[in-house]
Coordinates of C-alpha atoms (C1' of nucleotides) in Angstrom, one line a residue:
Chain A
X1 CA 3.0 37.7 -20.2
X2 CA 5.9 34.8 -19.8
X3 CA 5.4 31.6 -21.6
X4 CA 4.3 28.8 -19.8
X5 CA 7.3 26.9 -20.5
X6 CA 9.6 30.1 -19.3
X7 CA 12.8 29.0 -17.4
X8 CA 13.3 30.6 -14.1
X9 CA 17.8 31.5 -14.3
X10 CA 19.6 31.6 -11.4
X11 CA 22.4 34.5 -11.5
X12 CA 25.4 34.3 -9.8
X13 CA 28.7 36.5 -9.3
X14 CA 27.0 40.0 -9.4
X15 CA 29.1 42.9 -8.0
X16 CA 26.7 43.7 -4.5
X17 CA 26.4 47.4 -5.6
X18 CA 24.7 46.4 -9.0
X19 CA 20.8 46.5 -8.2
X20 CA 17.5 45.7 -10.6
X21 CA 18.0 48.9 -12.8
X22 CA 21.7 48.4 -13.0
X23 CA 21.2 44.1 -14.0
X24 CA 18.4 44.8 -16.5
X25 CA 20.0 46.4 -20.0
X26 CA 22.9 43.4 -19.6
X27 CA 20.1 41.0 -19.3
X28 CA 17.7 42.7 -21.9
X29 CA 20.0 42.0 -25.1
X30 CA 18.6 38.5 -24.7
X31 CA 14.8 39.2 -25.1
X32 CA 12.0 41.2 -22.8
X33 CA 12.4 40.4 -19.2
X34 CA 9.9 39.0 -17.3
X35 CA 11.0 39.3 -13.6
X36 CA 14.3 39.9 -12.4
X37 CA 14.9 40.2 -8.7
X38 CA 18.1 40.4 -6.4
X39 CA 18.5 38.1 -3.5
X40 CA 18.7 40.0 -0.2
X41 CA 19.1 38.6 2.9
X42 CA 15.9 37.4 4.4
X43 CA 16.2 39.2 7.8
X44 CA 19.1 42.0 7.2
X45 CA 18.3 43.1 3.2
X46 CA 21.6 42.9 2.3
X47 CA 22.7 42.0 -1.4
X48 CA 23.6 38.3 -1.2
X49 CA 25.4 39.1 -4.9
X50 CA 22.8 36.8 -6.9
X51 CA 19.6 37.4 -8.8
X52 CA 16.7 35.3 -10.0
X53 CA 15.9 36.4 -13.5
X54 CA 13.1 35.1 -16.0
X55 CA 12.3 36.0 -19.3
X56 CA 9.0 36.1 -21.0
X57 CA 10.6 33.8 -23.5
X58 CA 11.9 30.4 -22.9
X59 CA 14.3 30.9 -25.9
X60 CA 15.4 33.8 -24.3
X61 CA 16.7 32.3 -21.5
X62 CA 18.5 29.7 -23.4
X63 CA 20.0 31.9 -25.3
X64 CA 21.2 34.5 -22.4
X65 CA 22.7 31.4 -21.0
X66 CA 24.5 30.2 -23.3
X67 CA 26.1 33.6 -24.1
X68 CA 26.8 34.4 -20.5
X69 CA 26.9 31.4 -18.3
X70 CA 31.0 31.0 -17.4
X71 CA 31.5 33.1 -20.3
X72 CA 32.2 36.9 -18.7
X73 CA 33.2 38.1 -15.5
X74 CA 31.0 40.9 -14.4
X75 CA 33.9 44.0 -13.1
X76 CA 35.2 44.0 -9.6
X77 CA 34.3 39.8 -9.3
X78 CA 37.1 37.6 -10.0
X79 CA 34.9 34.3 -11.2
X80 CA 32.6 34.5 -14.1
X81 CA 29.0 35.0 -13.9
X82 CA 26.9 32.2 -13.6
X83 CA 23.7 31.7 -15.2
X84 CA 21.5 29.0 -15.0
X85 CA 18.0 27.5 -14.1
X86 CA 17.4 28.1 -10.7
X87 CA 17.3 24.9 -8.4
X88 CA 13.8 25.8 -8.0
X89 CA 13.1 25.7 -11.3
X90 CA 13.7 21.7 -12.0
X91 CA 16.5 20.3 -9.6
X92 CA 16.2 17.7 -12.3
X93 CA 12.4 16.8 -11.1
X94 CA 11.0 17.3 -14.2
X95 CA 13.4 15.3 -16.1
X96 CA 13.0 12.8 -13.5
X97 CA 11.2 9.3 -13.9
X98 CA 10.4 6.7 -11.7
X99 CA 10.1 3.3 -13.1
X100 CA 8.1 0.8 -11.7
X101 CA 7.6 -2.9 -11.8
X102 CA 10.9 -3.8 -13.1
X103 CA 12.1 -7.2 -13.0
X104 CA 14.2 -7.9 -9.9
X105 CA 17.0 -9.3 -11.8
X106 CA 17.4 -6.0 -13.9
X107 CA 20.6 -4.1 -13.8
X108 CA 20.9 -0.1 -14.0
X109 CA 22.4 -1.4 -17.5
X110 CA 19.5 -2.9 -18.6
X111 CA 17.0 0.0 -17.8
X112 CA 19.7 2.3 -19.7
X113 CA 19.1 0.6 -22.8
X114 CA 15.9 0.6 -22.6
X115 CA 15.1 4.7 -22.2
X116 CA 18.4 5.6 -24.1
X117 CA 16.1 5.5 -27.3
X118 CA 14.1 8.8 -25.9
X119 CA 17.7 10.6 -24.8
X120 CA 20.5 11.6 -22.8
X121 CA 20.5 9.9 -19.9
X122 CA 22.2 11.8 -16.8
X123 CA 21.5 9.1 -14.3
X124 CA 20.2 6.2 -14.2
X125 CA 19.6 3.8 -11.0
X126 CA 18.0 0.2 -9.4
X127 CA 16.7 0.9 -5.9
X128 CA 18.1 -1.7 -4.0
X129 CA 17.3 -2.6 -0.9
X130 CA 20.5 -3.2 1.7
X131 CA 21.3 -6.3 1.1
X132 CA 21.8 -5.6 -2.7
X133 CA 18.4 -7.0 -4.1
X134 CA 16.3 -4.9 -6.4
X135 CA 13.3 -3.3 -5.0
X136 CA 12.0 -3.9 -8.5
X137 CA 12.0 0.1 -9.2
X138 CA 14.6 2.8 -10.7
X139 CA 15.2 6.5 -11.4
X140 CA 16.0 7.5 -15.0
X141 CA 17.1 11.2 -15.1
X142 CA 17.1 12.7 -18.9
X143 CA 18.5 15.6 -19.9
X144 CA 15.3 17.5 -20.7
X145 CA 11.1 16.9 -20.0
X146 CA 10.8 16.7 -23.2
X147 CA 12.8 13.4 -23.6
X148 CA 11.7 12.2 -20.3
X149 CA 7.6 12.5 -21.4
X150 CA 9.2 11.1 -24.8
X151 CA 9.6 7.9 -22.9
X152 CA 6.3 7.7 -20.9
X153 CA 4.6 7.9 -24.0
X154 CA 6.2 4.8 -25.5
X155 CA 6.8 2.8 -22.1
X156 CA 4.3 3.1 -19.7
X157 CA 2.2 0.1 -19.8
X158 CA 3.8 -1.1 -22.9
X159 CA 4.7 -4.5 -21.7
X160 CA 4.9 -6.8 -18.9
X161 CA 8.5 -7.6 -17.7
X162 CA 9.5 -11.0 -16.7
X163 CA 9.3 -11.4 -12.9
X164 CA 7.0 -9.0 -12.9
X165 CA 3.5 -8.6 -11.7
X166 CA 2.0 -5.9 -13.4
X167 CA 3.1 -3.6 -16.2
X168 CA 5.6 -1.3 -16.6
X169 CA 5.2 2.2 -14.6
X170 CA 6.7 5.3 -15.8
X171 CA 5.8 8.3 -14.9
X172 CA 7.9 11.6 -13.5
X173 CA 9.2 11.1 -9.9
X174 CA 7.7 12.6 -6.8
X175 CA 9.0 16.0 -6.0
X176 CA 10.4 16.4 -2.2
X177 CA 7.4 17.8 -1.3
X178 CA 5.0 14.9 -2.7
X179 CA 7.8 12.0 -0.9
X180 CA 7.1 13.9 2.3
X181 CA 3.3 13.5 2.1
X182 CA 4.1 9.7 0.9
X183 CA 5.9 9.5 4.2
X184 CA 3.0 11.0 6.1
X185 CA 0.5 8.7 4.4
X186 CA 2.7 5.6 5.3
X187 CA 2.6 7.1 8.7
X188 CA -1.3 7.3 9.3
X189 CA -2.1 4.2 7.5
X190 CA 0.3 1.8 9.9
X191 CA -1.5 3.4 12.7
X192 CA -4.9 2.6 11.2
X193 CA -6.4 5.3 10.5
X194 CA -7.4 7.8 7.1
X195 CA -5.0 10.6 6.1
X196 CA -6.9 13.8 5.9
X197 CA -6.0 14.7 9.5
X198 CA -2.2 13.8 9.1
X199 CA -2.2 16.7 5.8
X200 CA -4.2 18.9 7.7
X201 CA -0.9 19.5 9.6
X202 CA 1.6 20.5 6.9
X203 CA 4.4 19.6 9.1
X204 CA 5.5 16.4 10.5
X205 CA 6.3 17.1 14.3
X206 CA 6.2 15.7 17.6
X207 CA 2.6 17.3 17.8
X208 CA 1.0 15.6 14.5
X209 CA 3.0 12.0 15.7
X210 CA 0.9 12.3 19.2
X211 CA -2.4 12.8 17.7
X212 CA -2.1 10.5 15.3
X213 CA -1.4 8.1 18.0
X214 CA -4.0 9.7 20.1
X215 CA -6.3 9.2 17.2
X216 CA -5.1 5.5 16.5
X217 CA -6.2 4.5 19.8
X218 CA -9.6 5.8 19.7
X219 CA -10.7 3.5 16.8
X220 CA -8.9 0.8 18.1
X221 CA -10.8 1.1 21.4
X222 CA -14.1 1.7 19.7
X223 CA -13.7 -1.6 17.7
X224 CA -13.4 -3.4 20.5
X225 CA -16.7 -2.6 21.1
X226 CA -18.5 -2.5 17.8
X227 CA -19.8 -6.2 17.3
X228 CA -16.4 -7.8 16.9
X229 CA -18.1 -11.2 16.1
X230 CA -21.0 -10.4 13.5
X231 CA -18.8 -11.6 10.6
X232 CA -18.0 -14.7 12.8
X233 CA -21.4 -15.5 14.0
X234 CA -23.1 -15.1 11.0
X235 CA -19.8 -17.8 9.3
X236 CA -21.3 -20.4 12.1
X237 CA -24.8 -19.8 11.5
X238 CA -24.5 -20.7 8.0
X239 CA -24.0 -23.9 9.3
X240 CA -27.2 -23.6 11.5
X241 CA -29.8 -21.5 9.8
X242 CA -31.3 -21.2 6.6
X243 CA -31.9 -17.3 5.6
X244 CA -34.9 -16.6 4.5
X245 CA -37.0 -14.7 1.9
X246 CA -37.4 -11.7 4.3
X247 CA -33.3 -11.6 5.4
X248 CA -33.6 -12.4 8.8
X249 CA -32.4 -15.5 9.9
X250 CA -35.4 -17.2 11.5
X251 CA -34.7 -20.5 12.2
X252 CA -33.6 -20.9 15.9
X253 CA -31.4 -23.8 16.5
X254 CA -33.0 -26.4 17.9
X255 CA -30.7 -28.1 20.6
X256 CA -31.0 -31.7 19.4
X257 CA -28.8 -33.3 21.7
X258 CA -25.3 -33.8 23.4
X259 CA -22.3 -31.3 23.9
X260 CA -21.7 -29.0 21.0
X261 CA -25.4 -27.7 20.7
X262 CA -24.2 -23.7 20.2
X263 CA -26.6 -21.1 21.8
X264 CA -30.2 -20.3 20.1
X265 CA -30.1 -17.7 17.4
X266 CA -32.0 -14.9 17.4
X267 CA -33.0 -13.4 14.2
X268 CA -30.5 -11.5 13.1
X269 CA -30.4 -9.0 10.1
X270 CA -28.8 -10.7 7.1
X271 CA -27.2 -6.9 6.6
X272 CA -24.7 -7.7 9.3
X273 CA -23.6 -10.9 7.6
X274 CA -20.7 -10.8 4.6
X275 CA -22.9 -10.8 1.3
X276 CA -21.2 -13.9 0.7
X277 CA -23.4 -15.5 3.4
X278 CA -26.6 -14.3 2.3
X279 CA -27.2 -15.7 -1.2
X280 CA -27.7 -18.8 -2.2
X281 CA -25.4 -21.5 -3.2
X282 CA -24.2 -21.8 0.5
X283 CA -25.5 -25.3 1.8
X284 CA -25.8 -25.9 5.4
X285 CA -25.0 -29.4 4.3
X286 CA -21.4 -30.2 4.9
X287 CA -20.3 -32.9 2.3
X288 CA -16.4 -34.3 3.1
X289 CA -13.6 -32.8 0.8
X290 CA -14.0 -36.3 -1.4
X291 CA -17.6 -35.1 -2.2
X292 CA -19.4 -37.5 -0.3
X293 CA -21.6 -37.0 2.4
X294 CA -20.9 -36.0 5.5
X295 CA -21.8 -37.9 8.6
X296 CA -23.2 -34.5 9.5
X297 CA -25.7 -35.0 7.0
X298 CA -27.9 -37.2 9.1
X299 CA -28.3 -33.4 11.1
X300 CA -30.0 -31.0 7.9
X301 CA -29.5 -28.3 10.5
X302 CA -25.8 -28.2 10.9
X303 CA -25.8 -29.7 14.5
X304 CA -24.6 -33.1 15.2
X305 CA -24.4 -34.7 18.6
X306 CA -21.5 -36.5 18.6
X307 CA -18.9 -35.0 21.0
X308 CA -16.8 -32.1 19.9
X309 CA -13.7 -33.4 20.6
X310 CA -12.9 -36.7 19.3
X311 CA -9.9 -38.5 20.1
X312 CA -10.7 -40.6 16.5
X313 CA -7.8 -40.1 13.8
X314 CA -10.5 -39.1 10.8
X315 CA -12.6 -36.5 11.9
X316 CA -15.4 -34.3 10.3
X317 CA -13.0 -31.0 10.1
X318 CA -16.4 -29.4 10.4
X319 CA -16.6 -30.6 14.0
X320 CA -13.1 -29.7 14.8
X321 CA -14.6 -26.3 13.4
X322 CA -17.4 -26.2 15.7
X323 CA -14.8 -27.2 18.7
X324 CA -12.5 -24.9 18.0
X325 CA -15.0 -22.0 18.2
X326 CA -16.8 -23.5 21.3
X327 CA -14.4 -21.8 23.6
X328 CA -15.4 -18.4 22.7
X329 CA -19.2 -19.2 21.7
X330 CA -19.4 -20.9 25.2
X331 CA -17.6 -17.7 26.8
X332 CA -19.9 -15.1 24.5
X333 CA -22.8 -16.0 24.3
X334 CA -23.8 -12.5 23.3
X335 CA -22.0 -12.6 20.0
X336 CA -24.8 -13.9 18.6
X337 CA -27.0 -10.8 19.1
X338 CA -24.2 -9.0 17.4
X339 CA -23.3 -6.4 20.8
X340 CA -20.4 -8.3 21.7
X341 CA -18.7 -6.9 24.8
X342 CA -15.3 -6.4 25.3
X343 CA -13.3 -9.0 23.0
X344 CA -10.9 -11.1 25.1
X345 CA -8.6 -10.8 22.4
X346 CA -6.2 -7.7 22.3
X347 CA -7.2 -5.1 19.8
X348 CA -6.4 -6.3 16.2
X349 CA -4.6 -3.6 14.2
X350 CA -7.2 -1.9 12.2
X351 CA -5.0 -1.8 9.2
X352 CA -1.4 -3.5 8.6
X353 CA 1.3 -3.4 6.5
X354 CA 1.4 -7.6 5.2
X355 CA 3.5 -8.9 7.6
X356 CA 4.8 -12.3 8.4
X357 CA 5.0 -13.6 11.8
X358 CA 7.9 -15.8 12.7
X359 CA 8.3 -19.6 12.0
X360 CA 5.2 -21.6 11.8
X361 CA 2.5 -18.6 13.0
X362 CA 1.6 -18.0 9.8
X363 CA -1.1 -19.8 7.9
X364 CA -2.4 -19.8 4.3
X365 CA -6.1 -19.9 3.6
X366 CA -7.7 -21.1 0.4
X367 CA -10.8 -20.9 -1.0
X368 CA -12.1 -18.0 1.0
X369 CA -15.6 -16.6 -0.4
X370 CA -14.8 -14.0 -3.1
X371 CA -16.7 -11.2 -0.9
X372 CA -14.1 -12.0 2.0
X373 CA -12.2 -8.7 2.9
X374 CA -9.1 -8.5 5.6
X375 CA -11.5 -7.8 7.9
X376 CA -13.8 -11.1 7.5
X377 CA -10.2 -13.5 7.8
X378 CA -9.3 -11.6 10.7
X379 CA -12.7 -12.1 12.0
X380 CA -12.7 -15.7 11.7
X381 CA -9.4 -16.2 12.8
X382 CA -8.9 -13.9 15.5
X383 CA -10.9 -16.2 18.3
X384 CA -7.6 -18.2 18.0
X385 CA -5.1 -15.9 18.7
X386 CA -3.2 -13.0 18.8
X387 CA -3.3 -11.4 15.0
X388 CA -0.7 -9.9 13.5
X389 CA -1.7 -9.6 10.5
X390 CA -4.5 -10.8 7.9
X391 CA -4.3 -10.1 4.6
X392 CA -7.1 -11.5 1.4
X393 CA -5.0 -11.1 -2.0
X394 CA -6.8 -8.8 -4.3
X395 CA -6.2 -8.7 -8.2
X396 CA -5.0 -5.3 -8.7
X397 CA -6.6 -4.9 -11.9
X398 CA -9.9 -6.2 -11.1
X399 CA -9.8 -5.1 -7.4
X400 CA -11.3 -8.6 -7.0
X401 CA -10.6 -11.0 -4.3
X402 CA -8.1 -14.2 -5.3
X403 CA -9.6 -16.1 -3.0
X404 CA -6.8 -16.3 -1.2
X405 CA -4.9 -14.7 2.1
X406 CA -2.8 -15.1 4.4
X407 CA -3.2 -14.6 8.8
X408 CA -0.1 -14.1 10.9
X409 CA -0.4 -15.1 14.4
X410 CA 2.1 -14.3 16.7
X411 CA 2.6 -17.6 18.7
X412 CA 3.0 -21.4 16.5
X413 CA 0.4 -22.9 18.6
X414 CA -2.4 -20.1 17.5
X415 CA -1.7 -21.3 13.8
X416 CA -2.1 -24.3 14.7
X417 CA -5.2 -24.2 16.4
X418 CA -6.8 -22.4 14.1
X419 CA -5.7 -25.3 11.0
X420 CA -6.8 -27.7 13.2
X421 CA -10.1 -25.9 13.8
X422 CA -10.6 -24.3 10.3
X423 CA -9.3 -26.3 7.7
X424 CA -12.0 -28.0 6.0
X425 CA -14.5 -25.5 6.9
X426 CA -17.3 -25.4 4.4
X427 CA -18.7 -22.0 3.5
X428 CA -21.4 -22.1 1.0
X429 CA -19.7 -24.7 -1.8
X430 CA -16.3 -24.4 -0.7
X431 CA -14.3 -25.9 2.5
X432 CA -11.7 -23.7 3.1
X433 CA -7.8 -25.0 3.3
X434 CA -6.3 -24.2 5.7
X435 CA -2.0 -24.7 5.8
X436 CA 1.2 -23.1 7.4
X437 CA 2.0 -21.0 5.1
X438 CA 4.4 -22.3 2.7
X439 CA 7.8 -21.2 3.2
X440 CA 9.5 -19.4 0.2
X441 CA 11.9 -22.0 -0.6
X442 CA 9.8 -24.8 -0.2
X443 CA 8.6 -26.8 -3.2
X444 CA 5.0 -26.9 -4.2
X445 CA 3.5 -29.8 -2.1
X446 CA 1.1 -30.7 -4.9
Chain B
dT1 C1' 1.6 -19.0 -0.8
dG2 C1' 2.7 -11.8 1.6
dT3 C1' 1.5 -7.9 -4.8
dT4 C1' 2.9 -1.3 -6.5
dA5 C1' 8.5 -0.1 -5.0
dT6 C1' 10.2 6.9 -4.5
dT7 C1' 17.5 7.8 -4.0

DNA sequence: TGTTATT
């Protein structure tokens, strides 16, 4: 009946006593009309002296505009008619396009010349954040779609710009209604939890904002209770057990001797330990960083009897590990059984925007196993402090883990604590480093 | 060595 493409035309200037059957032969000239309706006052019907009008043909509309938009002046109204795509219609959203992964150093003069092949440009603008720096993203308005998909075709993806981490995005901006489900998302995920109930409520009101909050502190209640430790536990007994054939681990510790003999094991599942931990290549042998044996080598099974704090300036970093997670395997015991109680910690943010604590909190960590998630850092960091935040760098193309991340405590001496107790901790191969993070100014150390 | 950003 109306071409897909058809342009919904917003009329304006109509004499109020013109109605449907009075609008239509003026309008018909231009081609068979597919719709046209007056606009009446929502609640009191009353002829608001507009129309909306749509032809079955897109040329048709064109064409009626161009012949009547500005051009006559309907009797009795002393400005000329209007006609022209209804706001509706485009507002420009389909001409719209957002462009990602820009350079930060690119002007709105740059981006211009680079999508002025494909068009007219109408507008063209750097997102910059408020104190002027690029947020490494733009809007390019064309005149038409057509020019706009023009330039998606060619530019998405098409190359790499410098600065940049990733290709280049182009693709048509989010309508108003899409940027306020964006806003919802952001919303839910900061307090930890899935979006599906968050759209269930169309609307964004006071009542959506308690649930969500209501919601949010369900989960982080019921992680508190939910084995906080098993990723933790099963990072120590690596150092303790050797897993065997059937998955359990079934080699108790045997207290040899002295001050840092951790609890007995029981067996445990291998299921609740990271995959990481439960293939082979993981030796319960720590060597020192310069490849040579460990001291702790004399002790096949990971526990040494030598006190766990040592006043001596070169220490086994795997001791300071073991002494810096005494406190808590002293205090909970139960952790290894993998029902924790209550976590003395307060509740770690399920989910977190990556976020920097202040001066000397946050710490880099290198090395990590390439199965480690957010949730396994924060796990192993979290008996020494307060978490902010704990974030493992994934390649975005890959979804694969860098083997890198960073934790954010929200105190100095937390971060320090947990260098001092986890830098140099061997897991599997690898002993992890453990640094303040490097601050952004800072030249590379090494 | 905090990554992809939506006027």
């Amino acid at each position: 009946m109306k071409e897909p493409d058809a342009i919904k035309l917003f009329v304006g200037q109509i004499p109020r006593h013109l109605e449907e059957k009075d609008l239509k032969p003026i309008f018909e000239q231009f081609g068979r009309i597919f719709e046209l309706t007056v606009i009446k006052d929502k609640y009191t019907g009353l002829h608001k002296g507009c129309a909306f009008l749509t032809y079955c043909a897109r040329d048709s509309a064109l064409k009626a505009q161009s012949a009547l938009h500005e051009q006559k002046t309907l009797p009795g109204m002393n400005r000329p008619i209007q006609v022209k795509p209804a706001d509706s219609e485009s507002r420009g959203e389909d001409r719209k396009l957002f462009v990602g992964m820009l350079g930060k150093q690119q002007t709105d003069e740059d981006v211009r010349k680079m999508f002025e092949p494909f068009g007219t440009i109408d507008e063209c603008t750097v997102l910059r954040g408020p104190d002027g720096t690029s947020k490494g993203c733009a809007f390019v308005k064309f005149q038409t779609h057509a020019e706009a998909q023009a330039a998606i075709n060619t530019l998405h993806s098409s190359r790499t710009l410098p600065g940049a981490s990733s290709s280049l995005v182009v693709k048509f901006a989010d309508t108003e209604k899409e940027r306020g489900l964006r806003r919802m998302q952001q919303v839910a995920t900061q307090l930890g939890m899935f979006s599906p109930i968050a759209l269930q409520f169309g609307a964004y009101s006071a009542y959506t904002q308690a649930l969500m909050q209501q919601q949010a502190a369900l989960v982080a209640a019921h992680s508190a209770y939910l084995s906080p430790m098993a990723t933790m536990a099963a990072v120590q007994m690596q150092h303790m057990a050797a897993i065997n054939a059937n998955g359990l681990i079934a080699t108790p510790i045997t207290p040899s001797s002295g001050t840092s003999t951790p609890p007995a094991i029981a067996a445990t599942p291998v299921s609740a330990i990271p995959a990481a931990l439960g293939v082979n290549g993981y030796s319960p042998v720590p060597t020192q960083p310069t490849g040579q044996p460990a001291p702790d080598a004399l002790y096949p099974n990971g526990v040494h009897p030598y006190p766990a704090q040592s006043p001596a300036a070169p220490v086994d970093p795997l001791q300071q590990a073991y002494a810096g997670m005494q406190h808590y395997t002293a205090a909970y015991p139960a952790a290894y059984s993998l029902v924790a109680p209550a976590f003395p910690q307060p509740p770690a943010l399920q989910q977190q925007q990556q976020r920097e604590g202040p001066d000397g909190c946050n710490i880099f960590i290198y090395h990590l196993p390439q199965e480690f998630t957010d949730s396994e850092i924060l796990q192993m960091f979290v008996p020494f402090g307060h978490v902010i935040s704990a974030k493992v760098f994934v390649d975005r193309a890959t979804n694969q883990s860098k083997c890198f991340g960073f934790v954010s405590f929200d105190n100095p001496a937390s971060a320090q604590a947990a260098i001092q107790a986890m830098n140099g901790f061997q897991i599997g191969m690898k002993r992890l480093k453990v640094q303040l993070k490097r601050p952004k100014d800072a030249n590379r150390p090494y």
